Amino acid sequence: MRTRPLPSLALLLLCGGCAGWQSALDPQGPSAQALGQLLHGFVLVLAAIWLAVLVVLAVALRRRSRATPQAADRHAGIAVGTACVATVLVITGLTLASYVTTRVISAGAEAPLVVRVRALQWWWEVTYPGEAGPDVVTANEIRIPAGRPVRIELSAADVIHSFWVPNLAGKQDLIPGRDNVLTLTARRPGQYRGQCAEFCGMQHAHMAFMVIAEPPEAFAAWRAAQQADSAAPAGAEEAFGRQVFEQKPCGACHTVRGTEARGTNGPDLTHLASRATLAAGMLPMTRGALAAWIADPQTIKPGNNMPMVPLTPAELQAVSAWLATLR
Amino acid sequence: MDRVGGWKDGVVLAVVLPALVLLGGCRLEDRETRPDPPVAQALGQVALMPNGIGGSPPEVYAALGRPYRESAFHLSQGKRLYEWFGCQACHADGQGGSGPSLIDGWWNYGPDLPTLYTTIHDGRPGGMPAFRDRMTRDQIWQLAAYVQAMGAYTGSLAAPGRSDRPQTRPAENRLPAASAPLR
Ligand SMILES: [Cu+2]
């Protein structure tokens, strides 16, 4: 038979959708891998059954006219009997496979890194309880050492959310008043995108986060840097920015360690500029984006929990200049 | 066959048409997260009596269709602002603390919108801080409308969203205070 390059090429193109930084079909850790295998297993078995049913149907249609009534009855009996037995076998098999996978992915790990993740409308608070030193609190970005299991303790502040990093693990809900746990490991360094996977209100679609897996030494260095207080203002403009931040309502909602600002309604901004994005993946972390966000958060992310605070152009400039230096 | 078809058509008409009509109700209320700058500017022009109590709202308020007290969106925003800007620290959920109660029907200054706006914007000598540097005018209107809705004596079709946490007092969408007194 002559091969048809074009259609097969088109199919290959589709496979491009399988890889990427947010894809359950491109597992980068044992948990996601187990789920991927389960998924492939289900697809194979169910596709085989579908094909078999179609073949049997075709044969039956072709032979229908030739059978005598008695033979037809007998055939129907055999067909129904076989189908029942096959159904029981297949369902038992799939249930077992699913049970085993669940056991594998929910098994704890030896000496994991503990990270607490609290979901709020519409961002993620990430805490690393102090291992030699103060707690590290950050937002919308979870750094982990590659190769080491991470025990993620999940809680929610307001409504139900769901934690999902498709490349690393399955979904796990965050439920107010209940503590859930998810263990995941990233096999190699890389950036994996995560997303809230349970509708939680107006900005649910803009509740993303990044998991950044790094070599263990890089992770340790990052953690040590995050434990430090915020950098001192570099110049006069930055110093004025910090003063504005402390005097305006910003400090009532945000914490910047090393300043008067100790609020807890919004993300900790102590090392804001070390993160890659702003407002749970809405904007890139640049000085311009910072100014745009502070000037009018409700137009950029309508309904979110940060109000617009009136600032003069000079104040806005200075605050964003200062925040952009908080590495 | 024909008669059965006709009967079916009737059912389709009876079910689908009303459903289509109902769909009209799905229109989302307009939510203006930020007024145009000239409107925002004009929202500050409250004409008050010399004693700082009572007065008339800015002209633009009527031109906007008196949105703040009649829109659930603005009232909900007001409710969020009440928490965000720390009113609870002194007024609790309306019952009062170091600041006076806002739901007992007794007003030192008054429950009309221009007075409430001025109370929040400029503060009051007995210890109420001024919020003019912390909030936009639009936000102060939303908050004033919410404060008015908290202890309202007359019914209204618009109410802010229900609190997710346990209520410490009757909800804002209860009967007006006059028929079911608040504590
Ligand atoms: Cu969500």
Short mmCIF file of N, CA, C and O and ligand atoms in Angstrom, two decimals, chain A residues 122 160-162 196-201 204-205 207, ligand 1:
data_model
loop_
_atom_site.label_atom_id
_atom_site.label_comp_id
_atom_site.label_asym_id
_atom_site.label_seq_id
_atom_site.Cartn_x
_atom_site.Cartn_y
_atom_site.Cartn_z
N TRP A 122 -7.94 35.93 44.35
CA TRP A 122 -7.63 34.96 43.37
C TRP A 122 -6.15 34.88 43.21
O TRP A 122 -5.59 35.30 42.22
N ILE A 160 -13.81 27.06 47.84
CA ILE A 160 -13.04 25.90 47.39
C ILE A 160 -12.25 26.25 46.13
O ILE A 160 -12.78 26.85 45.20
N HIS A 161 -10.98 25.92 46.14
CA HIS A 161 -10.13 26.06 44.97
C HIS A 161 -9.54 24.68 44.68
O HIS A 161 -9.76 23.75 45.44
N SER A 162 -8.80 24.56 43.58
CA SER A 162 -8.15 23.29 43.31
C SER A 162 -6.76 23.53 42.74
O SER A 162 -6.57 24.38 41.87
N CYS A 196 -5.66 27.21 39.02
CA CYS A 196 -6.78 26.78 39.86
C CYS A 196 -7.75 26.00 38.98
O CYS A 196 -8.07 26.41 37.87
N ALA A 197 -8.21 24.85 39.47
CA ALA A 197 -9.02 23.99 38.63
C ALA A 197 -10.41 23.77 39.21
O ALA A 197 -11.06 22.77 38.92
N GLU A 198 -10.86 24.69 40.07
CA GLU A 198 -12.21 24.59 40.61
C GLU A 198 -12.80 25.99 40.56
O GLU A 198 -12.21 26.91 41.12
N PHE A 199 -13.92 26.15 39.88
CA PHE A 199 -14.45 27.50 39.70
C PHE A 199 -14.60 28.19 41.05
O PHE A 199 -15.25 27.65 41.95
N CYS A 200 -14.01 29.36 41.19
CA CYS A 200 -13.98 30.01 42.51
C CYS A 200 -14.39 31.46 42.42
O CYS A 200 -14.10 32.24 43.31
N GLY A 201 -15.07 31.87 41.35
CA GLY A 201 -15.53 33.25 41.28
C GLY A 201 -14.98 33.97 40.06
O GLY A 201 -14.37 33.37 39.17
N HIS A 204 -11.45 33.42 38.50
CA HIS A 204 -10.93 32.05 38.54
C HIS A 204 -9.95 31.79 37.41
O HIS A 204 -8.91 31.16 37.58
N ALA A 205 -10.27 32.33 36.22
CA ALA A 205 -9.41 32.07 35.06
C ALA A 205 -8.04 32.72 35.22
O ALA A 205 -7.09 32.31 34.57
N MET A 207 -6.06 32.78 37.92
CA MET A 207 -5.50 32.33 39.19
C MET A 207 -4.45 31.26 38.88
O MET A 207 -4.63 30.09 39.17
CU CU C 1 -10.53 28.88 40.87
#
